[in-house]
Amino acid sequence: MKLLQKIGLFIGALACAASAFASVDTSTPDVLVKNVTEEVLTIVRQDKDLQNGNTKKAVALVETKVLPHFNFTRMTGLALGRDWNKATPDQKRVLTQEFRTLLVRTYSNALTAYRDQTVEYKPFKMAPGDTDVTVRTQVNQKRGKPIQLDYVLEKEADGWKVYDVVVAGVSLVTNYRSSFSQEVHSNGMDGLIKMLQAKNKALDSGNGKK
């Protein structure tokens, strides 16, 4: 499974569970990650449409549930690095929307690939007053080596938000930075927007087959 698919499978799991279970305890970041992940994995195990590759259903699920627990503005800014400051407010808004759409579409495809993986939650420590933490987990597979998967969260006024995911030591946001930077330097910020729009259109076309 490719890097983004590995990330997508479990970031998608966390995201699409977030609002589906309003009663889930989200008081601390480790509890949030554990509870919503376990809830959604139960859903996926029981949903034949998702298991059969229904990406439309996966997209709808992730689109509806992902926003409350992810900070896509910060994720987009980190993915662009220094180039983020070159964008106008309107460009930042469009870039954030297109990047969010790209991640949701990519992760929805990965979510349908879920089979029998289980998640192991590593010991978590947080000092009083901490507002930026990492929740470490390990994805165990029947075939293949375990995958280290860490969620990086920050505390905001309305709760904890994920702003990066690190899989096997590789950051999601920095994984995009090189290609984004190259596009900006070659074709400007509008060129990057067009590139993301083209990717999303292609993914939408592929999802339309199911």
PDB file of C-alpha atoms in Angstrom:
ATOM      1  CA  MET A   1       0.000   0.000   0.000  1.00  0.00           C
ATOM      2  CA  LYS A   2       1.406   3.400  -0.954  1.00  0.00           C
ATOM      3  CA  LEU A   3       2.338   5.999   1.637  1.00  0.00           C
ATOM      4  CA  LEU A   4      -0.698   8.216   1.104  1.00  0.00           C
ATOM      5  CA  GLN A   5      -2.985   5.220   1.106  1.00  0.00           C
ATOM      6  CA  LYS A   6      -1.579   4.146   4.454  1.00  0.00           C
ATOM      7  CA  ILE A   7      -2.083   7.641   5.820  1.00  0.00           C
ATOM      8  CA  GLY A   8      -5.442   7.988   4.192  1.00  0.00           C
ATOM      9  CA  LEU A   9      -6.877   4.783   5.519  1.00  0.00           C
ATOM     10  CA  PHE A  10      -6.557   5.794   9.131  1.00  0.00           C
ATOM     11  CA  ILE A  11      -6.858   9.558   8.893  1.00  0.00           C
ATOM     12  CA  GLY A  12     -10.064   8.856   7.036  1.00  0.00           C
ATOM     13  CA  ALA A  13     -11.112   6.483   9.765  1.00  0.00           C
ATOM     14  CA  LEU A  14     -10.537   9.109  12.433  1.00  0.00           C
ATOM     15  CA  ALA A  15     -12.212  11.849  10.431  1.00  0.00           C
ATOM     16  CA  CYS A  16     -15.379  10.136   9.340  1.00  0.00           C
ATOM     17  CA  ALA A  17     -16.073   8.850  12.826  1.00  0.00           C
ATOM     18  CA  ALA A  18     -15.671  12.197  14.504  1.00  0.00           C
ATOM     19  CA  SER A  19     -19.173  13.564  14.235  1.00  0.00           C
ATOM     20  CA  ALA A  20     -21.030  10.313  13.759  1.00  0.00           C
ATOM     21  CA  PHE A  21     -20.704   9.570  17.458  1.00  0.00           C
ATOM     22  CA  ALA A  22     -21.548  12.701  19.391  1.00  0.00           C
ATOM     23  CA  SER A  23     -21.395  10.782  22.666  1.00  0.00           C
ATOM     24  CA  VAL A  24     -17.740   9.791  22.203  1.00  0.00           C
ATOM     25  CA  ASP A  25     -15.419  11.241  24.840  1.00  0.00           C
ATOM     26  CA  THR A  26     -13.180  13.819  23.124  1.00  0.00           C
ATOM     27  CA  SER A  27     -11.903  15.530  26.281  1.00  0.00           C
ATOM     28  CA  THR A  28      -8.258  14.657  25.645  1.00  0.00           C
ATOM     29  CA  PRO A  29      -6.477  14.065  22.322  1.00  0.00           C
ATOM     30  CA  ASP A  30      -5.552  10.447  23.010  1.00  0.00           C
ATOM     31  CA  VAL A  31      -9.119   9.572  23.990  1.00  0.00           C
ATOM     32  CA  LEU A  32     -10.402  11.342  20.887  1.00  0.00           C
ATOM     33  CA  VAL A  33      -8.100   9.402  18.581  1.00  0.00           C
ATOM     34  CA  LYS A  34      -8.803   6.051  20.211  1.00  0.00           C
ATOM     35  CA  ASN A  35     -12.556   6.285  20.567  1.00  0.00           C
ATOM     36  CA  VAL A  36     -13.420   7.635  17.151  1.00  0.00           C
ATOM     37  CA  THR A  37     -10.977   5.321  15.394  1.00  0.00           C
ATOM     38  CA  GLU A  38     -12.437   2.235  17.054  1.00  0.00           C
ATOM     39  CA  GLU A  39     -15.972   3.380  16.321  1.00  0.00           C
ATOM     40  CA  VAL A  40     -15.331   3.902  12.621  1.00  0.00           C
ATOM     41  CA  LEU A  41     -13.388   0.684  12.177  1.00  0.00           C
ATOM     42  CA  THR A  42     -16.447  -1.091  13.497  1.00  0.00           C
ATOM     43  CA  ILE A  43     -18.548   0.672  10.880  1.00  0.00           C
ATOM     44  CA  VAL A  44     -16.202  -0.239   8.053  1.00  0.00           C
ATOM     45  CA  ARG A  45     -16.062  -3.877   9.132  1.00  0.00           C
ATOM     46  CA  GLN A  46     -19.860  -4.025   8.965  1.00  0.00           C
ATOM     47  CA  ASP A  47     -20.422  -1.966   5.811  1.00  0.00           C
ATOM     48  CA  LYS A  48     -20.390  -4.174   2.721  1.00  0.00           C
ATOM     49  CA  ASP A  49     -20.623  -1.208   0.353  1.00  0.00           C
ATOM     50  CA  LEU A  50     -17.394   0.271   1.694  1.00  0.00           C
ATOM     51  CA  GLN A  51     -15.683  -3.112   1.619  1.00  0.00           C
ATOM     52  CA  ASN A  52     -16.762  -3.541  -2.017  1.00  0.00           C
ATOM     53  CA  GLY A  53     -15.098  -0.275  -3.003  1.00  0.00           C
ATOM     54  CA  ASN A  54     -18.021   2.144  -3.026  1.00  0.00           C
ATOM     55  CA  THR A  55     -15.974   5.346  -3.151  1.00  0.00           C
ATOM     56  CA  LYS A  56     -19.029   7.558  -3.522  1.00  0.00           C
ATOM     57  CA  LYS A  57     -20.299   6.354  -0.161  1.00  0.00           C
ATOM     58  CA  ALA A  58     -16.861   6.793   1.379  1.00  0.00           C
ATOM     59  CA  VAL A  59     -16.554  10.317  -0.028  1.00  0.00           C
ATOM     60  CA  ALA A  60     -19.974  11.270   1.309  1.00  0.00           C
ATOM     61  CA  LEU A  61     -19.079   9.900   4.733  1.00  0.00           C
ATOM     62  CA  VAL A  62     -15.728  11.689   4.926  1.00  0.00           C
ATOM     63  CA  GLU A  63     -17.074  14.946   3.458  1.00  0.00           C
ATOM     64  CA  THR A  64     -19.773  15.068   6.110  1.00  0.00           C
ATOM     65  CA  LYS A  65     -17.657  14.139   9.116  1.00  0.00           C
ATOM     66  CA  VAL A  66     -14.084  15.303   8.511  1.00  0.00           C
ATOM     67  CA  LEU A  67     -14.210  19.051   9.119  1.00  0.00           C
ATOM     68  CA  PRO A  68     -14.944  19.164  12.873  1.00  0.00           C
ATOM     69  CA  HIS A  69     -11.651  17.516  13.851  1.00  0.00           C
ATOM     70  CA  PHE A  70      -9.135  18.687  11.250  1.00  0.00           C
ATOM     71  CA  ASN A  71      -7.549  22.093  10.755  1.00  0.00           C
ATOM     72  CA  PHE A  72      -7.198  22.211   6.980  1.00  0.00           C
ATOM     73  CA  THR A  73      -6.100  25.839   6.923  1.00  0.00           C
ATOM     74  CA  ARG A  74      -3.048  25.044   9.017  1.00  0.00           C
ATOM     75  CA  MET A  75      -2.415  21.840   7.074  1.00  0.00           C
ATOM     76  CA  THR A  76      -2.444  23.759   3.793  1.00  0.00           C
ATOM     77  CA  GLY A  77      -0.161  26.436   5.188  1.00  0.00           C
ATOM     78  CA  LEU A  78       2.325  23.856   6.397  1.00  0.00           C
ATOM     79  CA  ALA A  79       2.207  22.034   3.071  1.00  0.00           C
ATOM     80  CA  LEU A  80       3.107  25.255   1.235  1.00  0.00           C
ATOM     81  CA  GLY A  81       5.752  26.322   3.740  1.00  0.00           C
ATOM     82  CA  ARG A  82       7.161  29.774   3.010  1.00  0.00           C
ATOM     83  CA  ASP A  83       5.077  30.043  -0.150  1.00  0.00           C
ATOM     84  CA  TRP A  84       1.921  30.303   1.980  1.00  0.00           C
ATOM     85  CA  ASN A  85       2.793  33.913   2.820  1.00  0.00           C
ATOM     86  CA  LYS A  86       2.914  34.753  -0.892  1.00  0.00           C
ATOM     87  CA  ALA A  87      -0.752  33.871  -1.390  1.00  0.00           C
ATOM     88  CA  THR A  88      -3.518  36.450  -1.214  1.00  0.00           C
ATOM     89  CA  PRO A  89      -6.396  35.849   1.231  1.00  0.00           C
ATOM     90  CA  ASP A  90      -8.588  34.657  -1.638  1.00  0.00           C
ATOM     91  CA  GLN A  91      -5.875  32.326  -2.912  1.00  0.00           C
ATOM     92  CA  LYS A  92      -5.433  30.912   0.592  1.00  0.00           C
ATOM     93  CA  ARG A  93      -9.161  30.233   0.800  1.00  0.00           C
ATOM     94  CA  VAL A  94      -9.225  28.451  -2.566  1.00  0.00           C
ATOM     95  CA  LEU A  95      -6.025  26.518  -1.858  1.00  0.00           C
ATOM     96  CA  THR A  96      -7.396  25.306   1.467  1.00  0.00           C
ATOM     97  CA  GLN A  97     -10.633  24.174  -0.155  1.00  0.00           C
ATOM     98  CA  GLU A  98      -8.862  22.359  -3.001  1.00  0.00           C
ATOM     99  CA  PHE A  99      -6.321  20.723  -0.673  1.00  0.00           C
ATOM    100  CA  ARG A 100      -9.116  19.579   1.610  1.00  0.00           C
ATOM    101  CA  THR A 101     -10.969  18.136  -1.368  1.00  0.00           C
ATOM    102  CA  LEU A 102      -7.825  16.357  -2.570  1.00  0.00           C
ATOM    103  CA  LEU A 103      -7.238  14.752   0.823  1.00  0.00           C
ATOM    104  CA  VAL A 104     -10.863  13.715   1.244  1.00  0.00           C
ATOM    105  CA  ARG A 105     -10.975  12.139  -2.227  1.00  0.00           C
ATOM    106  CA  THR A 106      -7.629  10.387  -1.763  1.00  0.00           C
ATOM    107  CA  TYR A 107      -8.546   9.099   1.681  1.00  0.00           C
ATOM    108  CA  SER A 108     -11.980   7.962   0.608  1.00  0.00           C
ATOM    109  CA  ASN A 109     -10.346   5.699  -1.944  1.00  0.00           C
ATOM    110  CA  ALA A 110      -7.997   4.374   0.730  1.00  0.00           C
ATOM    111  CA  LEU A 111     -10.837   3.826   3.196  1.00  0.00           C
ATOM    112  CA  THR A 112     -12.469   1.311   0.869  1.00  0.00           C
ATOM    113  CA  ALA A 113      -9.233  -0.711   0.953  1.00  0.00           C
ATOM    114  CA  TYR A 114      -9.565  -1.411   4.684  1.00  0.00           C
ATOM    115  CA  ARG A 115      -9.588  -5.090   5.578  1.00  0.00           C
ATOM    116  CA  ASP A 116      -8.264  -6.589   8.815  1.00  0.00           C
ATOM    117  CA  GLN A 117      -5.834  -4.037  10.227  1.00  0.00           C
ATOM    118  CA  THR A 118      -5.914  -3.269  13.947  1.00  0.00           C
ATOM    119  CA  VAL A 119      -4.643  -0.215  15.802  1.00  0.00           C
ATOM    120  CA  GLU A 120      -2.407  -0.289  18.870  1.00  0.00           C
ATOM    121  CA  TYR A 121      -2.348   2.880  20.976  1.00  0.00           C
ATOM    122  CA  LYS A 122       0.987   3.863  22.499  1.00  0.00           C
ATOM    123  CA  PRO A 123       1.326   5.324  26.023  1.00  0.00           C
ATOM    124  CA  PHE A 124       0.408   9.004  26.015  1.00  0.00           C
ATOM    125  CA  LYS A 125       1.630  11.783  28.294  1.00  0.00           C
ATOM    126  CA  MET A 126       0.465  15.376  28.318  1.00  0.00           C
ATOM    127  CA  ALA A 127       1.489  18.067  30.778  1.00  0.00           C
ATOM    128  CA  PRO A 128      -1.106  20.480  32.143  1.00  0.00           C
ATOM    129  CA  GLY A 129      -1.394  23.398  29.773  1.00  0.00           C
ATOM    130  CA  ASP A 130      -0.055  21.573  26.724  1.00  0.00           C
ATOM    131  CA  THR A 131      -1.761  22.781  23.550  1.00  0.00           C
ATOM    132  CA  ASP A 132       0.276  20.902  20.921  1.00  0.00           C
ATOM    133  CA  VAL A 133       0.660  17.138  21.252  1.00  0.00           C
ATOM    134  CA  THR A 134       1.321  13.939  19.335  1.00  0.00           C
ATOM    135  CA  VAL A 135      -0.777  10.802  19.771  1.00  0.00           C
ATOM    136  CA  ARG A 136       1.227   7.772  18.697  1.00  0.00           C
ATOM    137  CA  THR A 137      -0.338   4.614  17.324  1.00  0.00           C
ATOM    138  CA  GLN A 138       0.759   1.500  15.486  1.00  0.00           C
ATOM    139  CA  VAL A 139      -1.184  -0.180  12.714  1.00  0.00           C
ATOM    140  CA  ASN A 140      -0.813  -3.949  12.808  1.00  0.00           C
ATOM    141  CA  GLN A 141      -1.410  -5.941   9.639  1.00  0.00           C
ATOM    142  CA  LYS A 142      -1.857  -9.646   9.087  1.00  0.00           C
ATOM    143  CA  ARG A 143       0.654  -9.367   6.285  1.00  0.00           C
ATOM    144  CA  GLY A 144       3.545  -6.947   6.392  1.00  0.00           C
ATOM    145  CA  LYS A 145       5.327  -5.022   9.097  1.00  0.00           C
ATOM    146  CA  PRO A 146       3.495  -2.780  11.587  1.00  0.00           C
ATOM    147  CA  ILE A 147       3.100   0.841  10.490  1.00  0.00           C
ATOM    148  CA  GLN A 148       3.887   3.664  12.900  1.00  0.00           C
ATOM    149  CA  LEU A 149       1.094   6.234  12.604  1.00  0.00           C
ATOM    150  CA  ASP A 150       1.109   9.421  14.673  1.00  0.00           C
ATOM    151  CA  TYR A 151      -1.475  12.204  14.885  1.00  0.00           C
ATOM    152  CA  VAL A 152      -0.320  15.750  15.636  1.00  0.00           C
ATOM    153  CA  LEU A 153      -3.009  17.874  17.270  1.00  0.00           C
ATOM    154  CA  GLU A 154      -3.429  21.376  18.617  1.00  0.00           C
ATOM    155  CA  LYS A 155      -5.965  22.635  21.110  1.00  0.00           C
ATOM    156  CA  GLU A 156      -8.315  25.271  19.764  1.00  0.00           C
ATOM    157  CA  ALA A 157     -11.270  27.083  21.285  1.00  0.00           C
ATOM    158  CA  ASP A 158     -13.674  24.381  20.088  1.00  0.00           C
ATOM    159  CA  GLY A 159     -11.518  21.358  20.883  1.00  0.00           C
ATOM    160  CA  TRP A 160      -8.534  19.372  19.663  1.00  0.00           C
ATOM    161  CA  LYS A 161      -7.758  19.502  15.931  1.00  0.00           C
ATOM    162  CA  VAL A 162      -5.484  17.289  13.851  1.00  0.00           C
ATOM    163  CA  TYR A 163      -3.099  19.310  11.689  1.00  0.00           C
ATOM    164  CA  ASP A 164      -0.623  16.649  10.607  1.00  0.00           C
ATOM    165  CA  VAL A 165      -0.275  12.890  10.364  1.00  0.00           C
ATOM    166  CA  VAL A 166       3.106  11.183  10.421  1.00  0.00           C
ATOM    167  CA  VAL A 167       3.398   7.677   8.977  1.00  0.00           C
ATOM    168  CA  ALA A 168       6.626   5.732   9.349  1.00  0.00           C
ATOM    169  CA  GLY A 169       8.396   8.994  10.152  1.00  0.00           C
ATOM    170  CA  VAL A 170       7.076  10.874   7.114  1.00  0.00           C
ATOM    171  CA  SER A 171       4.863  13.942   7.632  1.00  0.00           C
ATOM    172  CA  LEU A 172       1.759  14.266   5.501  1.00  0.00           C
ATOM    173  CA  VAL A 173       2.097  18.011   5.060  1.00  0.00           C
ATOM    174  CA  THR A 174       5.795  18.003   4.233  1.00  0.00           C
ATOM    175  CA  ASN A 175       5.236  15.099   1.852  1.00  0.00           C
ATOM    176  CA  TYR A 176       3.392  17.558  -0.417  1.00  0.00           C
ATOM    177  CA  ARG A 177       5.750  20.497   0.102  1.00  0.00           C
ATOM    178  CA  SER A 178       8.277  19.689  -2.624  1.00  0.00           C
ATOM    179  CA  SER A 179       5.726  19.296  -5.427  1.00  0.00           C
ATOM    180  CA  PHE A 180       3.756  22.344  -4.257  1.00  0.00           C
ATOM    181  CA  SER A 181       6.890  24.469  -4.120  1.00  0.00           C
ATOM    182  CA  GLN A 182       7.972  23.377  -7.584  1.00  0.00           C
ATOM    183  CA  GLU A 183       4.573  24.241  -9.036  1.00  0.00           C
ATOM    184  CA  VAL A 184       4.485  27.664  -7.366  1.00  0.00           C
ATOM    185  CA  HIS A 185       7.953  28.534  -8.555  1.00  0.00           C
ATOM    186  CA  SER A 186       7.167  27.379 -12.102  1.00  0.00           C
ATOM    187  CA  ASN A 187       3.606  28.636 -12.576  1.00  0.00           C
ATOM    188  CA  GLY A 188       2.785  30.825  -9.599  1.00  0.00           C
ATOM    189  CA  MET A 189       0.128  30.393  -6.942  1.00  0.00           C
ATOM    190  CA  ASP A 190      -2.639  30.255  -9.537  1.00  0.00           C
ATOM    191  CA  GLY A 191      -0.749  27.451 -11.258  1.00  0.00           C
ATOM    192  CA  LEU A 192      -0.829  25.428  -8.027  1.00  0.00           C
ATOM    193  CA  ILE A 193      -4.552  26.064  -7.704  1.00  0.00           C
ATOM    194  CA  LYS A 194      -5.111  24.825 -11.257  1.00  0.00           C
ATOM    195  CA  MET A 195      -2.995  21.742 -10.569  1.00  0.00           C
ATOM    196  CA  LEU A 196      -5.044  20.863  -7.484  1.00  0.00           C
ATOM    197  CA  GLN A 197      -8.296  21.482  -9.337  1.00  0.00           C
ATOM    198  CA  ALA A 198      -7.160  19.155 -12.123  1.00  0.00           C
ATOM    199  CA  LYS A 199      -6.255  16.422  -9.631  1.00  0.00           C
ATOM    200  CA  ASN A 200      -9.617  16.739  -7.924  1.00  0.00           C
ATOM    201  CA  LYS A 201     -11.447  16.611 -11.234  1.00  0.00           C
ATOM    202  CA  ALA A 202      -9.592  13.435 -12.158  1.00  0.00           C
ATOM    203  CA  LEU A 203     -10.407  11.849  -8.792  1.00  0.00           C
ATOM    204  CA  ASP A 204     -14.055  12.844  -9.118  1.00  0.00           C
ATOM    205  CA  SER A 205     -14.151  11.240 -12.554  1.00  0.00           C
ATOM    206  CA  GLY A 206     -12.692   8.029 -11.148  1.00  0.00           C
ATOM    207  CA  ASN A 207     -15.102   8.011  -8.229  1.00  0.00           C
ATOM    208  CA  GLY A 208     -17.981   8.421 -10.629  1.00  0.00           C
ATOM    209  CA  LYS A 209     -17.364   4.915 -11.900  1.00  0.00           C
ATOM    210  CA  LYS A 210     -18.609   3.404  -8.663  1.00  0.00           C
TER     211      LYS A 210
END
